[in-house]
mmCIF file of C-alpha atoms and ligand atoms in Angstrom:
data_model
loop_
_atom_site.group_PDB
_atom_site.id
_atom_site.type_symbol
_atom_site.label_atom_id
_atom_site.label_comp_id
_atom_site.label_asym_id
_atom_site.label_seq_id
_atom_site.Cartn_x
_atom_site.Cartn_y
_atom_site.Cartn_z
ATOM 1 C CA MET N 13 1.310 -34.983 20.382
ATOM 2 C CA SER N 14 4.508 -34.110 22.671
ATOM 3 C CA GLU N 15 2.803 -36.215 25.384
ATOM 4 C CA SER N 16 6.657 -38.099 24.918
ATOM 5 C CA PHE N 17 8.486 -35.146 25.069
ATOM 6 C CA SER N 18 8.921 -33.493 28.319
ATOM 7 C CA SER N 19 6.342 -30.226 28.081
ATOM 8 C CA LEU N 20 7.537 -27.207 28.287
ATOM 9 C CA ILE N 21 5.666 -25.177 29.987
ATOM 10 C CA PRO N 22 6.126 -21.523 32.171
ATOM 11 C CA LEU N 23 4.502 -21.745 35.982
ATOM 12 C CA GLU N 24 2.199 -18.919 34.246
ATOM 13 C CA GLY N 25 1.953 -17.774 30.901
ATOM 14 C CA TRP N 26 1.765 -18.739 27.442
ATOM 15 C CA HIS N 27 4.914 -19.113 25.133
ATOM 16 C CA VAL N 28 4.926 -16.547 21.802
ATOM 17 C CA LEU N 29 6.273 -17.031 18.132
ATOM 18 C CA HIS N 30 6.193 -14.871 15.615
ATOM 19 C CA LEU N 31 6.919 -16.009 12.193
ATOM 20 C CA PHE N 32 8.300 -14.719 9.967
ATOM 21 C CA TYR N 33 8.061 -16.186 6.120
ATOM 22 C CA SER N 34 9.383 -14.935 2.106
ATOM 23 C CA VAL N 35 7.532 -17.905 -0.735
ATOM 24 C CA ASP N 36 10.209 -18.860 -3.119
ATOM 25 C CA HIS N 37 8.364 -17.692 -6.296
ATOM 26 C CA GLY N 38 10.481 -19.613 -8.784
ATOM 27 C CA GLN N 39 9.724 -23.321 -6.300
ATOM 28 C CA TRP N 40 6.263 -22.485 -6.369
ATOM 29 C CA SER N 41 6.076 -21.773 -10.150
ATOM 30 C CA MET N 42 7.434 -25.221 -10.662
ATOM 31 C CA LEU N 43 4.238 -26.891 -9.245
ATOM 32 C CA SER N 44 1.069 -28.036 -11.324
ATOM 33 C CA ASP N 45 -2.222 -26.172 -10.509
ATOM 34 C CA ASN N 46 -3.203 -29.679 -8.858
ATOM 35 C CA GLU N 47 -0.197 -29.403 -6.578
ATOM 36 C CA LYS N 48 -0.627 -26.134 -5.755
ATOM 37 C CA ARG N 49 -4.572 -26.857 -3.655
ATOM 38 C CA GLU N 50 -2.927 -29.794 -2.433
ATOM 39 C CA ALA N 51 -0.197 -27.786 -1.042
ATOM 40 C CA LYS N 52 -3.049 -24.474 -0.002
ATOM 41 C CA THR N 53 -5.125 -27.521 1.775
ATOM 42 C CA GLN N 54 -2.123 -29.073 3.558
ATOM 43 C CA LEU N 55 -0.929 -25.241 5.056
ATOM 44 C CA SER N 56 -5.317 -24.841 5.241
ATOM 45 C CA GLU N 57 -5.740 -28.139 7.875
ATOM 46 C CA LEU N 58 -2.888 -27.739 9.319
ATOM 47 C CA VAL N 59 -3.800 -23.986 10.195
ATOM 48 C CA GLN N 60 -6.574 -25.688 12.151
ATOM 49 C CA GLU N 61 -5.085 -28.093 13.794
ATOM 50 C CA ILE N 62 -2.884 -25.344 15.143
ATOM 51 C CA ARG N 63 -5.831 -23.638 15.770
ATOM 52 C CA SER N 64 -8.526 -26.696 17.771
ATOM 53 C CA HIS N 65 -5.599 -26.971 20.055
ATOM 54 C CA LYS N 66 -5.768 -26.928 23.949
ATOM 55 C CA ASP N 67 -5.119 -23.394 24.567
ATOM 56 C CA THR N 68 -3.671 -22.149 21.502
ATOM 57 C CA GLN N 69 -3.789 -19.407 18.830
ATOM 58 C CA LEU N 70 -3.107 -19.234 15.561
ATOM 59 C CA LEU N 71 -3.006 -14.919 13.863
ATOM 60 C CA THR N 72 -2.516 -14.989 10.009
ATOM 61 C CA PHE N 73 -1.414 -12.386 7.968
ATOM 62 C CA ALA N 74 -0.087 -10.397 4.744
ATOM 63 C CA ILE N 75 2.997 -8.988 4.868
ATOM 64 C CA ALA N 76 3.080 -5.289 3.500
ATOM 65 C CA SER N 77 6.230 -5.439 2.043
ATOM 66 C CA PRO N 78 9.028 -7.414 1.139
ATOM 67 C CA LYS N 79 10.660 -7.138 3.910
ATOM 68 C CA ALA N 80 8.691 -11.097 3.997
ATOM 69 C CA ASP N 81 5.157 -11.881 2.386
ATOM 70 C CA LEU N 82 3.565 -14.417 4.848
ATOM 71 C CA GLY N 83 3.781 -14.197 8.182
ATOM 72 C CA PHE N 84 2.114 -16.270 11.299
ATOM 73 C CA MET N 85 2.279 -15.475 15.142
ATOM 74 C CA LEU N 86 1.603 -18.438 17.848
ATOM 75 C CA LEU N 87 0.639 -17.924 21.471
ATOM 76 C CA THR N 88 0.671 -21.918 23.209
ATOM 77 C CA PRO N 89 1.565 -22.824 26.123
ATOM 78 C CA ASP N 90 4.556 -26.378 25.705
ATOM 79 C CA LEU N 91 7.303 -24.839 24.140
ATOM 80 C CA GLN N 92 7.186 -28.502 22.323
ATOM 81 C CA ASP N 93 4.523 -28.262 20.825
ATOM 82 C CA ALA N 94 5.338 -24.551 19.906
ATOM 83 C CA THR N 95 8.185 -25.598 18.005
ATOM 84 C CA TYR N 96 6.214 -28.188 16.288
ATOM 85 C CA PHE N 97 3.578 -26.325 14.317
ATOM 86 C CA GLU N 98 6.610 -24.368 13.521
ATOM 87 C CA LYS N 99 8.704 -26.577 11.590
ATOM 88 C CA ARG N 100 5.408 -28.039 10.899
ATOM 89 C CA LEU N 101 4.111 -24.507 9.726
ATOM 90 C CA THR N 102 7.202 -24.138 7.530
ATOM 91 C CA LEU N 103 6.593 -27.142 5.366
ATOM 92 C CA GLY N 104 3.470 -26.034 4.561
ATOM 93 C CA LEU N 105 2.808 -25.768 1.641
ATOM 94 C CA GLY N 106 5.358 -28.827 1.210
ATOM 95 C CA VAL N 107 9.143 -28.509 1.599
ATOM 96 C CA GLU N 108 11.154 -25.495 0.154
ATOM 97 C CA ILE N 109 9.019 -22.830 -0.755
ATOM 98 C CA LEU N 110 8.303 -20.536 2.970
ATOM 99 C CA THR N 111 11.354 -18.691 3.172
ATOM 100 C CA PRO N 112 11.495 -18.150 7.149
ATOM 101 C CA THR N 113 12.668 -14.638 7.227
ATOM 102 C CA TYR N 114 12.675 -13.724 11.159
ATOM 103 C CA SER N 115 11.711 -14.761 13.816
ATOM 104 C CA TYR N 116 10.757 -13.734 17.299
ATOM 105 C CA LEU N 117 10.425 -15.874 20.536
ATOM 106 C CA SER N 118 9.142 -14.619 23.950
ATOM 107 C CA GLN N 119 6.589 -15.430 26.898
ATOM 108 C CA THR N 120 3.576 -13.301 27.361
ATOM 109 C CA GLU N 121 4.096 -11.982 30.699
ATOM 110 C CA ARG N 122 2.766 -10.274 33.875
ATOM 111 C CA SER N 123 4.142 -6.158 34.411
ATOM 112 C CA GLU N 124 6.596 -5.080 37.385
ATOM 113 C CA TYR N 125 4.980 -2.583 37.491
ATOM 114 C CA THR N 126 0.968 -2.931 37.833
ATOM 115 C CA THR N 127 -0.590 -0.808 41.040
ATOM 116 C CA THR N 128 -1.316 -3.273 43.779
ATOM 117 C CA ALA N 129 -4.856 -3.162 46.080
ATOM 118 C CA ASP N 130 -2.535 -1.149 48.246
ATOM 119 C CA GLN N 131 -0.989 1.903 46.482
ATOM 120 C CA TYR N 132 -4.689 2.505 45.243
ATOM 121 C CA ALA N 133 -6.132 2.328 48.609
ATOM 122 C CA GLN N 134 -3.627 4.658 50.045
ATOM 123 C CA GLU N 135 -3.113 6.653 47.118
ATOM 124 C CA THR N 136 -6.434 7.259 45.124
ATOM 125 C CA LEU N 137 -8.897 6.308 48.045
ATOM 126 C CA ILE N 138 -7.818 7.681 50.396
ATOM 127 C CA GLY N 139 -5.204 10.237 49.055
ATOM 128 C CA GLU N 140 -6.968 11.895 46.612
ATOM 129 C CA LYS N 141 -11.065 10.592 47.065
ATOM 130 C CA GLY N 142 -11.356 11.141 51.010
ATOM 131 C CA MET N 143 -11.959 7.320 51.790
ATOM 132 C CA THR N 144 -11.840 6.562 54.964
ATOM 133 C CA GLU N 145 -10.417 2.837 55.166
ATOM 134 C CA GLY N 146 -12.405 0.019 56.161
ATOM 135 C CA SER N 147 -15.660 1.931 55.109
ATOM 136 C CA GLU N 148 -18.051 0.322 53.121
ATOM 137 C CA GLU N 149 -18.124 2.628 50.123
ATOM 138 C CA PHE N 150 -13.551 2.391 51.061
ATOM 139 C CA ASN N 151 -14.508 -1.504 50.300
ATOM 140 C CA GLN N 152 -16.485 -1.369 47.474
ATOM 141 C CA ALA N 153 -13.984 -0.165 45.770
ATOM 142 C CA ILE N 154 -11.619 -2.142 46.768
ATOM 143 C CA GLU N 155 -13.345 -5.439 45.905
ATOM 144 C CA GLU N 156 -13.864 -3.380 42.222
ATOM 145 C CA PHE N 157 -10.258 -2.525 41.977
ATOM 146 C CA ASN N 158 -8.843 -6.291 42.708
ATOM 147 C CA ASP N 159 -11.550 -7.749 40.016
ATOM 148 C CA ARG N 160 -10.589 -5.328 37.465
ATOM 149 C CA MET N 161 -7.019 -5.980 37.977
ATOM 150 C CA LYS N 162 -7.822 -9.746 37.803
ATOM 151 C CA HIS N 163 -9.456 -9.211 34.705
ATOM 152 C CA TYR N 164 -6.248 -6.712 33.158
ATOM 153 C CA LEU N 165 -4.053 -9.878 34.668
ATOM 154 C CA GLN N 166 -6.301 -12.605 32.465
ATOM 155 C CA HIS N 167 -5.223 -9.865 29.312
ATOM 156 C CA ARG N 168 -2.025 -10.039 30.071
ATOM 157 C CA LEU N 169 -0.209 -13.394 30.611
ATOM 158 C CA TYR N 170 -3.377 -15.236 28.530
ATOM 159 C CA PRO N 171 -4.753 -13.175 26.131
ATOM 160 C CA VAL N 172 -7.519 -13.974 23.185
ATOM 161 C CA LEU N 173 -6.016 -11.751 20.427
ATOM 162 C CA PRO N 174 -8.961 -10.074 18.170
ATOM 163 C CA ASP N 175 -8.902 -10.389 14.170
ATOM 164 C CA TRP N 176 -8.500 -6.110 14.078
ATOM 165 C CA PRO N 177 -7.396 -5.913 10.514
ATOM 166 C CA ALA N 178 -4.391 -4.545 10.793
ATOM 167 C CA ILE N 179 -0.958 -5.829 12.507
ATOM 168 C CA CYS N 180 2.115 -4.582 13.896
ATOM 169 C CA PHE N 181 4.673 -5.765 15.243
ATOM 170 C CA TYR N 182 8.814 -5.256 16.418
ATOM 171 C CA PRO N 183 10.678 -5.764 19.234
ATOM 172 C CA MET N 184 12.261 -3.190 21.664
ATOM 173 C CA SER N 185 14.462 -3.417 24.547
ATOM 174 C CA LYS N 186 15.454 -0.289 27.016
ATOM 175 C CA ARG N 187 19.006 0.912 27.125
ATOM 176 C CA ARG N 188 21.868 0.308 28.988
ATOM 177 C CA SER N 189 23.913 2.378 28.296
ATOM 178 C CA PRO N 190 27.634 3.254 30.163
ATOM 179 C CA HIS N 191 26.030 6.447 31.211
ATOM 180 C CA PRO N 192 23.518 5.782 33.754
ATOM 181 C CA GLU N 193 20.936 9.123 32.742
ATOM 182 C CA TYR N 194 20.056 6.402 29.884
ATOM 183 C CA ASN N 195 20.535 3.167 31.264
ATOM 184 C CA TRP N 196 17.494 1.451 32.933
ATOM 185 C CA TYR N 197 19.055 -1.143 34.725
ATOM 186 C CA SER N 198 20.714 1.598 37.210
ATOM 187 C CA LEU N 199 16.748 3.368 37.771
ATOM 188 C CA ASN N 200 15.123 1.824 41.325
ATOM 189 C CA HIS N 201 11.316 0.221 41.016
ATOM 190 C CA GLU N 202 10.764 3.520 42.151
ATOM 191 C CA GLU N 203 12.034 5.899 39.734
ATOM 192 C CA ARG N 204 10.892 2.965 36.738
ATOM 193 C CA ALA N 205 7.387 2.932 37.762
ATOM 194 C CA LYS N 206 7.225 7.252 37.898
ATOM 195 C CA LEU N 207 7.932 6.500 34.337
ATOM 196 C CA MET N 208 6.276 3.574 33.714
ATOM 197 C CA LYS N 209 2.849 5.338 34.365
ATOM 198 C CA GLY N 210 3.024 8.420 32.124
ATOM 199 C CA HIS N 211 3.851 5.501 29.113
ATOM 200 C CA ALA N 212 0.091 3.890 30.429
ATOM 201 C CA VAL N 213 -0.964 7.716 30.532
ATOM 202 C CA THR N 214 -1.051 7.626 26.853
ATOM 203 C CA GLY N 215 -1.442 3.887 26.466
ATOM 204 C CA ARG N 216 -4.747 4.353 27.388
ATOM 205 C CA LYS N 217 -5.643 7.093 24.565
ATOM 206 C CA TYR N 218 -5.687 5.144 22.673
ATOM 207 C CA SER N 219 -8.129 2.085 24.125
ATOM 208 C CA GLY N 220 -10.353 0.158 22.195
ATOM 209 C CA LYS N 221 -8.394 1.607 19.493
ATOM 210 C CA ILE N 222 -5.040 0.055 19.977
ATOM 211 C CA LEU N 223 -4.970 -3.712 22.090
ATOM 212 C CA GLN N 224 -0.905 -4.068 22.685
ATOM 213 C CA LEU N 225 0.457 -7.107 23.764
ATOM 214 C CA ILE N 226 3.918 -6.839 25.201
ATOM 215 C CA THR N 227 5.797 -10.729 25.864
ATOM 216 C CA GLY N 228 8.777 -10.326 27.442
ATOM 217 C CA SER N 229 12.095 -11.687 25.432
ATOM 218 C CA THR N 230 14.714 -11.822 27.636
ATOM 219 C CA GLY N 231 17.067 -14.226 27.704
ATOM 220 C CA LEU N 232 14.849 -15.925 25.601
ATOM 221 C CA ASP N 233 15.485 -13.616 21.754
ATOM 222 C CA GLU N 234 17.154 -10.362 21.079
ATOM 223 C CA TYR N 235 15.654 -7.937 22.829
ATOM 224 C CA GLU N 236 13.869 -7.626 25.642
ATOM 225 C CA TRP N 237 9.723 -7.511 24.936
ATOM 226 C CA GLY N 238 7.756 -8.483 21.563
ATOM 227 C CA VAL N 239 5.417 -5.012 21.219
ATOM 228 C CA THR N 240 1.997 -6.560 19.380
ATOM 229 C CA LEU N 241 -0.577 -3.983 18.141
ATOM 230 C CA LEU N 242 -3.530 -4.465 16.118
ATOM 231 C CA ALA N 243 -5.659 -2.495 14.700
ATOM 232 C CA LYS N 244 -7.985 -1.281 12.869
ATOM 233 C CA ASP N 245 -6.376 1.759 11.262
ATOM 234 C CA THR N 246 -2.579 1.571 10.421
ATOM 235 C CA ILE N 247 -3.394 5.590 10.831
ATOM 236 C CA GLU N 248 -3.348 4.432 14.690
ATOM 237 C CA ILE N 249 -0.555 2.645 14.872
ATOM 238 C CA LYS N 250 1.459 5.516 13.191
ATOM 239 C CA ASN N 251 -0.081 7.882 15.937
ATOM 240 C CA ILE N 252 0.976 5.023 18.724
ATOM 241 C CA VAL N 253 4.215 4.660 18.262
ATOM 242 C CA TYR N 254 4.881 8.256 17.529
ATOM 243 C CA GLU N 255 3.011 9.831 20.847
ATOM 244 C CA MET N 256 5.049 7.316 23.009
ATOM 245 C CA ARG N 257 8.946 8.685 21.593
ATOM 246 C CA PHE N 258 8.249 11.420 23.229
ATOM 247 C CA ASP N 259 7.291 10.506 26.656
ATOM 248 C CA GLU N 260 10.271 9.869 28.886
ATOM 249 C CA VAL N 261 10.851 6.086 28.879
ATOM 250 C CA SER N 262 10.619 5.784 25.039
ATOM 251 C CA ALA N 263 12.775 9.366 24.471
ATOM 252 C CA ARG N 264 14.688 8.172 26.787
ATOM 253 C CA TYR N 265 15.725 4.607 27.270
ATOM 254 C CA ALA N 266 14.060 2.498 23.758
ATOM 255 C CA GLU N 267 15.820 0.557 21.746
ATOM 256 C CA PHE N 268 13.969 -0.958 19.064
ATOM 257 C CA GLY N 269 14.442 -3.691 15.925
ATOM 258 C CA ASP N 270 12.890 -4.272 12.493
ATOM 259 C CA PHE N 271 9.410 -3.223 12.104
ATOM 260 C CA TYR N 272 6.559 -5.559 9.853
ATOM 261 C CA ILE N 273 3.019 -4.389 9.701
ATOM 262 C CA GLY N 274 0.364 -7.230 8.349
ATOM 263 C CA MET N 275 -2.967 -7.818 7.295
ATOM 264 C CA GLN N 276 -4.634 -9.695 8.777
ATOM 265 C CA LEU N 277 -6.625 -11.936 6.386
ATOM 266 C CA PRO N 278 -8.376 -15.995 6.373
ATOM 267 C CA LEU N 279 -6.035 -18.055 5.141
ATOM 268 C CA ASN N 280 -9.024 -18.035 1.396
ATOM 269 C CA GLU N 281 -7.899 -14.998 0.679
ATOM 270 C CA LEU N 282 -4.132 -14.431 2.533
ATOM 271 C CA PHE N 283 -3.058 -17.007 -0.621
ATOM 272 C CA LYS N 284 -4.259 -14.013 -2.932
ATOM 273 C CA ARG N 285 -3.650 -11.257 -1.180
ATOM 274 C CA ILE N 286 0.286 -13.566 -1.623
ATOM 275 C CA CYS N 287 -0.051 -14.712 -5.628
ATOM 276 C CA LEU N 288 0.138 -17.928 -3.936
HETATM 277 O O1 76R U 1229 0.065 -2.578 33.428
HETATM 278 C C1 76R U 1229 0.035 -2.456 32.464
HETATM 279 O O2 76R U 1229 -0.112 -2.530 31.692
HETATM 280 C C2 76R U 1229 -0.876 -0.547 32.251
HETATM 281 C C3 76R U 1229 0.624 -0.098 32.246
HETATM 282 C C4 76R U 1229 1.703 -0.354 30.580
HETATM 283 C C5 76R U 1229 2.536 -0.805 31.658
HETATM 284 C C6 76R U 1229 3.149 -1.782 33.154
HETATM 285 C C7 76R U 1229 1.827 -0.204 29.572
HETATM 286 C C8 76R U 1229 0.022 0.887 29.174
HETATM 287 N N1 76R U 1229 2.526 -0.336 29.459
HETATM 288 C C9 76R U 1229 3.928 -1.141 29.928
HETATM 289 C C10 76R U 1229 4.615 -2.287 30.063
HETATM 290 MN MN1 76R U 1229 3.418 -0.500 26.963
HETATM 291 N N2 76R U 1229 3.776 -0.303 24.994
HETATM 292 C C11 76R U 1229 4.712 -0.480 24.182
HETATM 293 C C12 76R U 1229 5.165 0.395 22.912
HETATM 294 O O3 76R U 1229 6.480 2.101 20.520
HETATM 295 C C13 76R U 1229 7.382 2.296 22.306
HETATM 296 O O4 76R U 1229 8.040 3.450 21.938
HETATM 297 C C14 76R U 1229 6.807 1.810 22.949
HETATM 298 C C15 76R U 1229 6.195 0.588 22.355
HETATM 299 C C16 76R U 1229 3.751 0.372 22.925
HETATM 300 C C17 76R U 1229 2.868 0.526 21.497
HETATM 301 C C18 76R U 1229 2.300 0.105 24.474
HETATM 302 C C19 76R U 1229 1.689 0.529 24.440
HETATM 303 N N3 76R U 1229 5.318 -1.577 27.855
HETATM 304 C C20 76R U 1229 5.808 -1.929 28.773
HETATM 305 C C21 76R U 1229 6.383 -2.703 29.098
HETATM 306 C C22 76R U 1229 7.568 -3.351 28.985
HETATM 307 C C23 76R U 1229 8.263 -2.400 29.618
HETATM 308 C C24 76R U 1229 8.842 -3.044 31.624
HETATM 309 O O5 76R U 1229 9.129 -4.421 32.003
HETATM 310 O O6 76R U 1229 10.543 -2.874 31.781
HETATM 311 C C25 76R U 1229 6.710 -2.168 27.243
HETATM 312 C C26 76R U 1229 8.346 -2.274 26.493
HETATM 313 C C27 76R U 1229 5.989 -0.878 27.109
HETATM 314 C C28 76R U 1229 6.315 -0.279 24.852
HETATM 315 N N4 76R U 1229 1.180 0.719 26.981
HETATM 316 C C29 76R U 1229 -0.064 0.493 28.337
HETATM 317 C C30 76R U 1229 0.856 0.164 25.481
HETATM 318 C C31 76R U 1229 -0.932 0.997 25.340
HETATM 319 C C32 76R U 1229 -1.850 0.671 24.649
HETATM 320 C C33 76R U 1229 -1.079 1.166 27.157
HETATM 321 C C34 76R U 1229 -2.516 0.754 27.366
HETATM 322 C C35 76R U 1229 -2.952 -0.281 27.228
HETATM 323 C C36 76R U 1229 -4.672 -0.060 27.996
HETATM 324 O O7 76R U 1229 -4.411 0.418 29.080
HETATM 325 O O8 76R U 1229 -5.576 -0.890 27.614
#
């Protein structure tokens, strides 16, 4: 598809686009029943085509407030493809039916703060568990750790997102106040890593209830990260975001953009939900 363009595929990870649209019901009402049916078929076929593209995922959801009607989350390696898909999705129901209301560009990224094998060896295995370096149990524990981290890194860079019904998106930044006490970027790595550890402890309490994907957007969009939370119950979204506000790292340093709540639905149900 974008063979004739030079690809823009990151060294690692994928591009991620969150797209939000409102429906122009005035324009829509001028279409005949047949044209409406054709428009919906055209968008459904496009969604199928995008989903069958290599290493590409496309989530479709209805938005639960007048901020938007319809949302897409697109994950794909090449920015050329991402852009081409995005332009076509905008036209997917025909000209002037979908109006973009908000969008966000980011990339999947590895975390700067994941525990290294060396840290795990020193702090946990030797420090807490009293193991001897090089012993059989030590070597086995390190091997298990490396295996776990490999899976974890795979999820951060190349996530497989489940079809859980509730989806929450918001962008966020870490504060850069002139007051150094509230400037994340004036902390050294050790201080930041310590704060992030507290954050991760809170996060892990929601394991199995919340699937979080943090995507980086420094230099790509207005905030520094996109936060995508998938859940089976909106109360888990409300709870985790509330609880995290008390973590020092959020209480002191976090700044948030607008929040979007959507319901993941197959397209035929989505059309009904948004009155098309
Ligand atoms: O590497 C890891 O993922 C382990 C620890 C971890 C990091 C480094 C982690 C765990 N997060 C990390 C990074 Mn997170 N996260 C958020 C939000 O609303 C708010 O207050 C904050 C929005 C949520 C809800 C959330 C959930 N996290 C980050 C970063 C990048 C920071 C940087 O690089 O400076 C941001 C912006 C961020 C924000 N986080 C977790 C969660 C959850 C649920 C976990 C546990 C994941 C798990 O173990 O399954």
